[in-house]
């Protein structure tokens, strides 16, 4: 990537939550597998149509403290949310109190019902269960839950990458990996549903006190395609003439397990009709010069809207991101 105000990064999206699973400066450095830091889903990276193009500010100009990309919750996931409170990062050593079931203006919500809840923050990378043992009574005093963020951040053992499927297996590994992941999570237990959440964000990170009804990870974490934001795809940017001019060295990996496909592309093939007779009539030298002029015209038109994949004798193979771009290039 060239030095400037922004740099380009290539970032495959998670099949489940749509978040970024890894970000690399070069297409050729993208691994064939990566686990999502937000929803822990192992992802097989095999399509340029699922790779986002990010434009990131040069850290010499604007430094952003971020080492992960938070998952975006789906509408169904938010319907299962019982507490959602943003907690700012602080370096003063002081914390913040969020209370449920205490009544009055400071009450965040009524007391929690008995049961098991999921409590996680994809920004600070916390993930654990909260168990409420019984229904709160009027006589119960609020239970003080000391929530030091560093104590609930997923450690290396809890959030280590889950095993990817063996060669030949399908990509749908949610069931097995979710069960293994959930078995690693810590459980915080409170006697009843009147709770003071005393949060100490001691990791220098923004924190979200996010408590949800316990459900399958596929329900809580999956973001449907129709709810995902649109983005510039790697398959589109490689057809951009400016990108091809300045980043001609950007090539995909040639490793067999790291090959990237393009699922949505329009191909154009050209051929010179009667080329054998043309060479016979004009002679090899003049005919070759004419073919070279022909190539120059085609390359000029095709690279304005797409890219030339290869030549085959006097034929040209070109690719475009849409039928309109292909037809306009042919018309040119």
mmCIF file of C-alpha atoms in Angstrom:
data_model
loop_
_atom_site.group_PDB
_atom_site.id
_atom_site.type_symbol
_atom_site.label_atom_id
_atom_site.label_comp_id
_atom_site.label_asym_id
_atom_site.label_seq_id
_atom_site.Cartn_x
_atom_site.Cartn_y
_atom_site.Cartn_z
ATOM 1 C CA UNK A 1 0.000 0.000 0.000
ATOM 2 C CA UNK A 2 1.368 3.421 -0.866
ATOM 3 C CA UNK A 3 2.038 6.009 1.833
ATOM 4 C CA UNK A 4 -0.628 8.692 2.009
ATOM 5 C CA UNK A 5 -3.612 9.825 4.040
ATOM 6 C CA UNK A 6 -5.338 6.460 3.766
ATOM 7 C CA UNK A 7 -4.308 2.923 3.040
ATOM 8 C CA UNK A 8 -6.273 0.072 1.552
ATOM 9 C CA UNK A 9 -6.864 -3.110 3.489
ATOM 10 C CA UNK A 10 -8.603 -6.298 2.415
ATOM 11 C CA UNK A 11 -10.889 -7.727 5.069
ATOM 12 C CA UNK A 12 -12.909 -10.955 4.678
ATOM 13 C CA UNK A 13 -16.298 -10.828 6.393
ATOM 14 C CA UNK A 14 -17.533 -13.440 8.825
ATOM 15 C CA UNK A 15 -20.079 -15.790 7.283
ATOM 16 C CA UNK A 16 -22.147 -15.641 10.474
ATOM 17 C CA UNK A 17 -22.028 -12.119 11.912
ATOM 18 C CA UNK A 18 -20.711 -10.121 8.955
ATOM 19 C CA UNK A 19 -17.830 -8.655 10.961
ATOM 20 C CA UNK A 20 -14.238 -8.516 9.752
ATOM 21 C CA UNK A 21 -12.285 -11.672 10.627
ATOM 22 C CA UNK A 22 -8.865 -10.368 9.568
ATOM 23 C CA UNK A 23 -7.454 -7.388 7.685
ATOM 24 C CA UNK A 24 -4.405 -7.517 5.409
ATOM 25 C CA UNK A 25 -2.643 -4.957 3.247
ATOM 26 C CA UNK A 26 -2.244 -7.402 0.375
ATOM 27 C CA UNK A 27 -4.681 -9.799 -1.236
ATOM 28 C CA UNK A 28 -1.963 -12.416 -1.440
ATOM 29 C CA UNK A 29 -1.557 -12.394 2.356
ATOM 30 C CA UNK A 30 -5.153 -13.362 3.130
ATOM 31 C CA UNK A 31 -5.187 -16.777 4.837
ATOM 32 C CA UNK A 32 -7.533 -19.548 3.698
ATOM 33 C CA UNK A 33 -9.030 -19.786 7.217
ATOM 34 C CA UNK A 34 -9.678 -17.260 9.996
ATOM 35 C CA UNK A 35 -11.814 -17.273 13.147
ATOM 36 C CA UNK A 36 -14.044 -14.306 13.952
ATOM 37 C CA UNK A 37 -12.978 -12.467 17.100
ATOM 38 C CA UNK A 38 -16.571 -11.474 17.798
ATOM 39 C CA UNK A 39 -18.660 -14.620 17.309
ATOM 40 C CA UNK A 40 -15.765 -17.190 17.256
ATOM 41 C CA UNK A 41 -16.973 -18.703 13.976
ATOM 42 C CA UNK A 42 -14.236 -20.364 11.867
ATOM 43 C CA UNK A 43 -14.430 -19.040 8.300
ATOM 44 C CA UNK A 44 -13.237 -20.561 5.051
ATOM 45 C CA UNK A 45 -12.067 -17.594 2.964
ATOM 46 C CA UNK A 46 -12.551 -18.558 -0.645
ATOM 47 C CA UNK A 47 -14.408 -15.761 -2.461
ATOM 48 C CA UNK A 48 -13.376 -12.208 -3.380
ATOM 49 C CA UNK A 49 -17.081 -11.333 -3.349
ATOM 50 C CA UNK A 50 -16.981 -11.723 0.468
ATOM 51 C CA UNK A 51 -13.855 -9.611 1.027
ATOM 52 C CA UNK A 52 -14.417 -6.004 2.066
ATOM 53 C CA UNK A 53 -12.154 -3.193 0.911
ATOM 54 C CA UNK A 54 -11.379 -0.904 3.854
ATOM 55 C CA UNK A 55 -9.931 2.579 3.603
ATOM 56 C CA UNK A 56 -8.020 3.162 6.831
ATOM 57 C CA UNK A 57 -6.465 6.422 7.959
ATOM 58 C CA UNK A 58 -2.679 6.336 8.041
ATOM 59 C CA UNK A 59 -1.732 6.049 11.754
ATOM 60 C CA UNK A 60 0.834 8.826 11.268
ATOM 61 C CA UNK A 61 -2.125 11.125 10.547
ATOM 62 C CA UNK A 62 -4.863 9.683 12.768
ATOM 63 C CA UNK A 63 -4.188 6.871 15.233
ATOM 64 C CA UNK A 64 -7.223 4.786 16.110
ATOM 65 C CA UNK A 65 -6.939 2.390 19.050
ATOM 66 C CA UNK A 66 -8.720 -0.699 17.755
ATOM 67 C CA UNK A 67 -7.556 -4.283 17.476
ATOM 68 C CA UNK A 68 -10.820 -5.930 16.589
ATOM 69 C CA UNK A 69 -14.062 -5.343 14.738
ATOM 70 C CA UNK A 70 -17.243 -5.608 16.774
ATOM 71 C CA UNK A 71 -20.118 -7.696 15.468
ATOM 72 C CA UNK A 72 -23.324 -5.944 14.459
ATOM 73 C CA UNK A 73 -26.341 -7.468 16.254
ATOM 74 C CA UNK A 74 -29.338 -8.541 14.213
ATOM 75 C CA UNK A 75 -32.883 -7.349 14.855
ATOM 76 C CA UNK A 76 -33.704 -10.763 16.321
ATOM 77 C CA UNK A 77 -30.683 -10.583 18.616
ATOM 78 C CA UNK A 78 -31.688 -7.153 19.900
ATOM 79 C CA UNK A 79 -35.198 -8.462 20.642
ATOM 80 C CA UNK A 80 -33.574 -10.854 23.117
ATOM 81 C CA UNK A 81 -31.653 -8.060 24.833
ATOM 82 C CA UNK A 82 -32.653 -7.319 28.439
ATOM 83 C CA UNK A 83 -29.862 -4.841 29.315
ATOM 84 C CA UNK A 84 -27.835 -2.678 26.950
ATOM 85 C CA UNK A 85 -25.779 0.093 28.544
ATOM 86 C CA UNK A 86 -22.688 1.810 27.168
ATOM 87 C CA UNK A 87 -19.816 2.255 29.624
ATOM 88 C CA UNK A 88 -17.078 4.751 28.676
ATOM 89 C CA UNK A 89 -13.414 3.906 29.036
ATOM 90 C CA UNK A 90 -11.743 5.529 32.028
ATOM 91 C CA UNK A 91 -8.214 5.848 33.346
ATOM 92 C CA UNK A 92 -9.186 7.329 36.730
ATOM 93 C CA UNK A 93 -9.771 4.019 38.488
ATOM 94 C CA UNK A 94 -13.410 4.866 39.159
ATOM 95 C CA UNK A 95 -16.289 2.730 37.962
ATOM 96 C CA UNK A 96 -19.939 3.031 37.027
ATOM 97 C CA UNK A 97 -23.047 1.553 38.633
ATOM 98 C CA UNK A 98 -26.004 0.230 36.647
ATOM 99 C CA UNK A 99 -28.897 -1.104 38.712
ATOM 100 C CA UNK A 100 -31.908 -3.292 37.974
ATOM 101 C CA UNK A 101 -34.894 -3.974 40.216
ATOM 102 C CA UNK A 102 -34.202 -1.170 42.724
ATOM 103 C CA UNK A 103 -37.026 1.163 41.727
ATOM 104 C CA UNK A 104 -36.774 4.927 41.294
ATOM 105 C CA UNK A 105 -35.059 7.033 38.648
ATOM 106 C CA UNK A 106 -31.766 5.157 38.817
ATOM 107 C CA UNK A 107 -33.328 1.833 37.901
ATOM 108 C CA UNK A 108 -32.168 0.630 34.497
ATOM 109 C CA UNK A 109 -35.006 -1.904 34.287
ATOM 110 C CA UNK A 110 -37.106 -4.146 36.583
ATOM 111 C CA UNK A 111 -35.487 -7.103 38.316
ATOM 112 C CA UNK A 112 -34.270 -9.970 36.142
ATOM 113 C CA UNK A 113 -36.262 -13.181 36.165
ATOM 114 C CA UNK A 114 -34.573 -16.403 37.303
ATOM 115 C CA UNK A 115 -32.580 -18.208 34.638
ATOM 116 C CA UNK A 116 -29.373 -18.118 32.640
ATOM 117 C CA UNK A 117 -28.418 -15.105 30.520
ATOM 118 C CA UNK A 118 -25.635 -14.350 28.063
ATOM 119 C CA UNK A 119 -23.498 -11.344 29.021
ATOM 120 C CA UNK A 120 -20.956 -10.220 26.456
ATOM 121 C CA UNK A 121 -19.277 -7.228 24.890
ATOM 122 C CA UNK A 122 -17.815 -7.695 21.395
ATOM 123 C CA UNK A 123 -15.754 -4.490 21.740
ATOM 124 C CA UNK A 124 -13.903 -5.365 24.954
ATOM 125 C CA UNK A 125 -14.079 -9.080 24.100
ATOM 126 C CA UNK A 126 -15.926 -10.245 27.161
ATOM 127 C CA UNK A 127 -18.221 -13.245 27.041
ATOM 128 C CA UNK A 128 -19.770 -15.148 29.923
ATOM 129 C CA UNK A 129 -23.008 -16.431 31.416
ATOM 130 C CA UNK A 130 -25.018 -14.734 34.143
ATOM 131 C CA UNK A 131 -27.190 -17.017 36.282
ATOM 132 C CA UNK A 132 -30.017 -15.571 38.398
ATOM 133 C CA UNK A 133 -30.934 -18.219 40.982
ATOM 134 C CA UNK A 134 -34.393 -17.106 42.064
ATOM 135 C CA UNK A 135 -37.041 -14.416 41.758
ATOM 136 C CA UNK A 136 -36.370 -11.305 43.819
ATOM 137 C CA UNK A 137 -38.705 -10.447 46.722
ATOM 138 C CA UNK A 138 -39.550 -7.073 48.219
ATOM 139 C CA UNK A 139 -37.354 -7.876 51.215
ATOM 140 C CA UNK A 140 -34.279 -8.607 49.116
ATOM 141 C CA UNK A 141 -31.525 -6.025 49.090
ATOM 142 C CA UNK A 142 -29.858 -5.430 45.712
ATOM 143 C CA UNK A 143 -26.949 -7.781 45.169
ATOM 144 C CA UNK A 144 -23.699 -6.010 44.343
ATOM 145 C CA UNK A 145 -21.965 -7.653 41.375
ATOM 146 C CA UNK A 146 -18.384 -6.441 41.146
ATOM 147 C CA UNK A 147 -17.767 -6.454 37.401
ATOM 148 C CA UNK A 148 -14.120 -5.691 36.738
ATOM 149 C CA UNK A 149 -13.869 -5.902 32.965
ATOM 150 C CA UNK A 150 -10.375 -7.422 32.985
ATOM 151 C CA UNK A 151 -11.745 -10.364 34.984
ATOM 152 C CA UNK A 152 -14.299 -11.274 32.317
ATOM 153 C CA UNK A 153 -12.273 -10.605 29.169
ATOM 154 C CA UNK A 154 -11.918 -13.828 27.208
ATOM 155 C CA UNK A 155 -8.501 -15.239 27.989
ATOM 156 C CA UNK A 156 -6.275 -17.061 25.505
ATOM 157 C CA UNK A 157 -7.754 -20.441 26.418
ATOM 158 C CA UNK A 158 -11.386 -19.335 26.228
ATOM 159 C CA UNK A 159 -11.161 -17.377 22.999
ATOM 160 C CA UNK A 160 -8.508 -19.392 21.213
ATOM 161 C CA UNK A 161 -9.482 -20.145 17.619
ATOM 162 C CA UNK A 162 -11.879 -23.052 17.309
ATOM 163 C CA UNK A 163 -10.853 -25.979 15.121
ATOM 164 C CA UNK A 164 -11.588 -25.543 11.459
ATOM 165 C CA UNK A 165 -13.317 -28.389 9.642
ATOM 166 C CA UNK A 166 -11.133 -31.048 8.103
ATOM 167 C CA UNK A 167 -10.566 -31.053 4.366
ATOM 168 C CA UNK A 168 -13.718 -32.293 2.672
ATOM 169 C CA UNK A 169 -16.041 -31.235 5.491
ATOM 170 C CA UNK A 170 -18.735 -28.629 4.902
ATOM 171 C CA UNK A 171 -18.384 -25.065 6.126
ATOM 172 C CA UNK A 172 -21.463 -25.448 8.375
ATOM 173 C CA UNK A 173 -19.683 -26.237 11.645
ATOM 174 C CA UNK A 174 -21.795 -24.044 13.935
ATOM 175 C CA UNK A 175 -23.203 -26.852 16.055
ATOM 176 C CA UNK A 176 -19.939 -28.516 17.064
ATOM 177 C CA UNK A 177 -17.909 -25.332 17.478
ATOM 178 C CA UNK A 178 -20.622 -23.480 19.425
ATOM 179 C CA UNK A 179 -20.952 -26.297 21.951
ATOM 180 C CA UNK A 180 -17.188 -26.390 22.482
ATOM 181 C CA UNK A 181 -16.959 -22.613 22.805
ATOM 182 C CA UNK A 182 -19.866 -22.301 25.246
ATOM 183 C CA UNK A 183 -18.324 -24.972 27.462
ATOM 184 C CA UNK A 184 -15.334 -22.679 28.035
ATOM 185 C CA UNK A 185 -17.270 -19.613 29.218
ATOM 186 C CA UNK A 186 -17.231 -18.380 32.793
ATOM 187 C CA UNK A 187 -20.464 -18.228 34.779
ATOM 188 C CA UNK A 188 -21.304 -15.367 37.142
ATOM 189 C CA UNK A 189 -24.007 -16.257 39.672
ATOM 190 C CA UNK A 190 -26.278 -13.905 41.629
ATOM 191 C CA UNK A 191 -28.882 -14.986 44.231
ATOM 192 C CA UNK A 192 -31.772 -12.982 42.767
ATOM 193 C CA UNK A 193 -32.723 -10.447 40.113
ATOM 194 C CA UNK A 194 -32.138 -7.203 42.042
ATOM 195 C CA UNK A 195 -28.594 -6.326 40.998
ATOM 196 C CA UNK A 196 -26.115 -3.470 41.205
ATOM 197 C CA UNK A 197 -23.730 -3.959 38.284
ATOM 198 C CA UNK A 198 -20.626 -2.134 39.519
ATOM 199 C CA UNK A 199 -18.575 -1.916 36.341
ATOM 200 C CA UNK A 200 -14.891 -1.028 36.401
ATOM 201 C CA UNK A 201 -13.686 -0.653 32.775
ATOM 202 C CA UNK A 202 -10.009 -1.197 33.561
ATOM 203 C CA UNK A 203 -8.921 -2.380 30.089
ATOM 204 C CA UNK A 204 -8.726 1.102 28.475
ATOM 205 C CA UNK A 205 -11.529 -0.008 26.186
ATOM 206 C CA UNK A 206 -15.084 1.092 25.581
ATOM 207 C CA UNK A 207 -17.404 -1.442 27.235
ATOM 208 C CA UNK A 208 -21.029 -2.436 26.722
ATOM 209 C CA UNK A 209 -22.994 -4.036 29.536
ATOM 210 C CA UNK A 210 -24.995 -6.272 27.234
ATOM 211 C CA UNK A 211 -27.205 -8.947 28.783
ATOM 212 C CA UNK A 212 -29.405 -11.162 26.603
ATOM 213 C CA UNK A 213 -31.719 -14.093 27.000
ATOM 214 C CA UNK A 214 -29.631 -17.231 26.615
ATOM 215 C CA UNK A 215 -30.087 -18.740 23.164
ATOM 216 C CA UNK A 216 -28.143 -20.612 20.525
ATOM 217 C CA UNK A 217 -25.157 -18.668 19.210
ATOM 218 C CA UNK A 218 -26.594 -18.829 15.720
ATOM 219 C CA UNK A 219 -29.598 -16.858 16.988
ATOM 220 C CA UNK A 220 -27.626 -14.302 18.992
ATOM 221 C CA UNK A 221 -24.703 -13.841 16.620
ATOM 222 C CA UNK A 222 -25.914 -14.344 13.035
ATOM 223 C CA UNK A 223 -26.577 -11.232 10.973
ATOM 224 C CA UNK A 224 -28.866 -11.982 7.998
ATOM 225 C CA UNK A 225 -27.670 -10.912 4.571
ATOM 226 C CA UNK A 226 -30.547 -8.436 4.217
ATOM 227 C CA UNK A 227 -29.443 -6.600 7.393
ATOM 228 C CA UNK A 228 -25.800 -6.206 6.392
ATOM 229 C CA UNK A 229 -24.394 -2.910 5.165
ATOM 230 C CA UNK A 230 -23.222 -2.802 1.564
ATOM 231 C CA UNK A 231 -19.493 -2.457 0.978
ATOM 232 C CA UNK A 232 -16.890 -2.246 -1.770
ATOM 233 C CA UNK A 233 -15.835 -5.776 -2.674
ATOM 234 C CA UNK A 234 -12.374 -6.947 -3.596
ATOM 235 C CA UNK A 235 -13.868 -8.395 -6.782
ATOM 236 C CA UNK A 236 -14.978 -4.858 -7.727
ATOM 237 C CA UNK A 237 -11.830 -2.954 -6.860
ATOM 238 C CA UNK A 238 -9.582 -5.240 -8.928
ATOM 239 C CA UNK A 239 -11.601 -4.108 -11.966
ATOM 240 C CA UNK A 240 -10.946 -0.444 -11.203
ATOM 241 C CA UNK A 241 -8.420 1.075 -13.639
ATOM 242 C CA UNK A 242 -6.913 3.390 -10.992
ATOM 243 C CA UNK A 243 -6.348 0.460 -8.646
ATOM 244 C CA UNK A 244 -4.770 -1.568 -11.439
ATOM 245 C CA UNK A 245 -2.491 1.361 -12.321
ATOM 246 C CA UNK A 246 -1.158 1.964 -8.804
ATOM 247 C CA UNK A 247 -1.405 -1.541 -7.366
ATOM 248 C CA UNK A 248 -0.492 -3.769 -10.275
ATOM 249 C CA UNK A 249 1.513 -5.978 -7.900
ATOM 250 C CA UNK A 250 -1.588 -6.924 -5.906
ATOM 251 C CA UNK A 251 -2.126 -10.583 -6.763
ATOM 252 C CA UNK A 252 -3.895 -13.387 -4.947
ATOM 253 C CA UNK A 253 -2.007 -16.249 -3.383
ATOM 254 C CA UNK A 254 -1.065 -19.142 -5.650
ATOM 255 C CA UNK A 255 -1.267 -21.641 -2.787
ATOM 256 C CA UNK A 256 -3.875 -24.325 -3.610
ATOM 257 C CA UNK A 257 -5.747 -23.890 -0.301
ATOM 258 C CA UNK A 258 -5.751 -20.079 -0.525
ATOM 259 C CA UNK A 259 -7.267 -19.585 -3.986
ATOM 260 C CA UNK A 260 -10.023 -16.966 -4.202
ATOM 261 C CA UNK A 261 -13.002 -17.253 -6.525
ATOM 262 C CA UNK A 262 -15.180 -14.531 -8.045
ATOM 263 C CA UNK A 263 -18.802 -15.593 -8.172
ATOM 264 C CA UNK A 264 -20.400 -12.559 -9.819
ATOM 265 C CA UNK A 265 -18.517 -11.391 -12.889
ATOM 266 C CA UNK A 266 -19.277 -10.817 -16.565
ATOM 267 C CA UNK A 267 -16.781 -12.260 -19.047
ATOM 268 C CA UNK A 268 -16.217 -10.974 -22.587
ATOM 269 C CA UNK A 269 -14.358 -12.994 -25.230
ATOM 270 C CA UNK A 270 -13.254 -11.518 -28.540
ATOM 271 C CA UNK A 271 -11.849 -13.195 -31.614
ATOM 272 C CA UNK A 272 -10.639 -12.042 -35.003
ATOM 273 C CA UNK A 273 -12.776 -13.725 -37.655
ATOM 274 C CA UNK A 274 -10.785 -15.150 -40.556
ATOM 275 C CA UNK A 275 -7.381 -14.460 -38.974
ATOM 276 C CA UNK A 276 -5.757 -17.348 -40.847
ATOM 277 C CA UNK A 277 -6.824 -15.873 -44.198
ATOM 278 C CA UNK A 278 -5.709 -12.417 -42.968
ATOM 279 C CA UNK A 279 -2.157 -13.626 -42.304
ATOM 280 C CA UNK A 280 -2.098 -15.426 -45.639
ATOM 281 C CA UNK A 281 -3.303 -12.326 -47.550
ATOM 282 C CA UNK A 282 -1.213 -9.644 -45.782
ATOM 283 C CA UNK A 283 1.816 -11.637 -44.690
ATOM 284 C CA UNK A 284 2.919 -12.344 -41.146
ATOM 285 C CA UNK A 285 4.555 -8.956 -40.424
ATOM 286 C CA UNK A 286 1.782 -6.595 -41.551
ATOM 287 C CA UNK A 287 -0.937 -8.872 -40.162
ATOM 288 C CA UNK A 288 0.810 -8.986 -36.759
ATOM 289 C CA UNK A 289 1.042 -5.187 -36.705
ATOM 290 C CA UNK A 290 -2.681 -4.977 -37.425
ATOM 291 C CA UNK A 291 -3.465 -7.447 -34.634
ATOM 292 C CA UNK A 292 -1.350 -5.373 -32.225
ATOM 293 C CA UNK A 293 -3.344 -2.252 -33.125
ATOM 294 C CA UNK A 294 -6.490 -4.296 -32.565
ATOM 295 C CA UNK A 295 -5.218 -5.308 -29.097
ATOM 296 C CA UNK A 296 -4.342 -1.697 -28.251
ATOM 297 C CA UNK A 297 -7.897 -0.567 -29.019
ATOM 298 C CA UNK A 298 -9.452 -3.437 -27.031
ATOM 299 C CA UNK A 299 -7.113 -2.989 -24.064
ATOM 300 C CA UNK A 300 -7.843 0.741 -23.946
ATOM 301 C CA UNK A 301 -11.613 0.201 -23.937
ATOM 302 C CA UNK A 302 -11.677 -2.803 -21.617
ATOM 303 C CA UNK A 303 -9.320 -1.466 -18.928
ATOM 304 C CA UNK A 304 -11.421 1.706 -18.525
ATOM 305 C CA UNK A 305 -14.338 -0.331 -17.170
ATOM 306 C CA UNK A 306 -12.877 -3.721 -16.252
ATOM 307 C CA UNK A 307 -9.703 -5.709 -16.663
ATOM 308 C CA UNK A 308 -8.074 -7.878 -19.301
ATOM 309 C CA UNK A 309 -7.620 -11.381 -17.950
ATOM 310 C CA UNK A 310 -5.475 -12.793 -20.740
ATOM 311 C CA UNK A 311 -4.937 -13.059 -24.481
ATOM 312 C CA UNK A 312 -5.141 -16.285 -26.456
ATOM 313 C CA UNK A 313 -3.573 -15.896 -29.863
ATOM 314 C CA UNK A 314 -5.571 -13.074 -31.400
ATOM 315 C CA UNK A 315 -8.404 -13.456 -28.851
ATOM 316 C CA UNK A 316 -8.919 -11.464 -25.670
ATOM 317 C CA UNK A 317 -10.624 -12.482 -22.421
ATOM 318 C CA UNK A 318 -11.814 -9.595 -20.209
ATOM 319 C CA UNK A 319 -13.893 -9.405 -17.039
ATOM 320 C CA UNK A 320 -16.340 -6.789 -15.751
ATOM 321 C CA UNK A 321 -18.389 -6.305 -12.602
ATOM 322 C CA UNK A 322 -21.679 -5.806 -14.475
ATOM 323 C CA UNK A 323 -23.329 -6.403 -17.804
ATOM 324 C CA UNK A 324 -23.683 -2.655 -18.334
ATOM 325 C CA UNK A 325 -19.944 -2.101 -17.898
ATOM 326 C CA UNK A 326 -19.220 -4.953 -20.313
ATOM 327 C CA UNK A 327 -21.622 -3.634 -22.988
ATOM 328 C CA UNK A 328 -20.274 -0.088 -22.692
ATOM 329 C CA UNK A 329 -16.722 -1.359 -23.036
ATOM 330 C CA UNK A 330 -17.644 -3.350 -26.149
ATOM 331 C CA UNK A 331 -19.431 -0.294 -27.552
ATOM 332 C CA UNK A 332 -16.310 1.819 -26.979
#
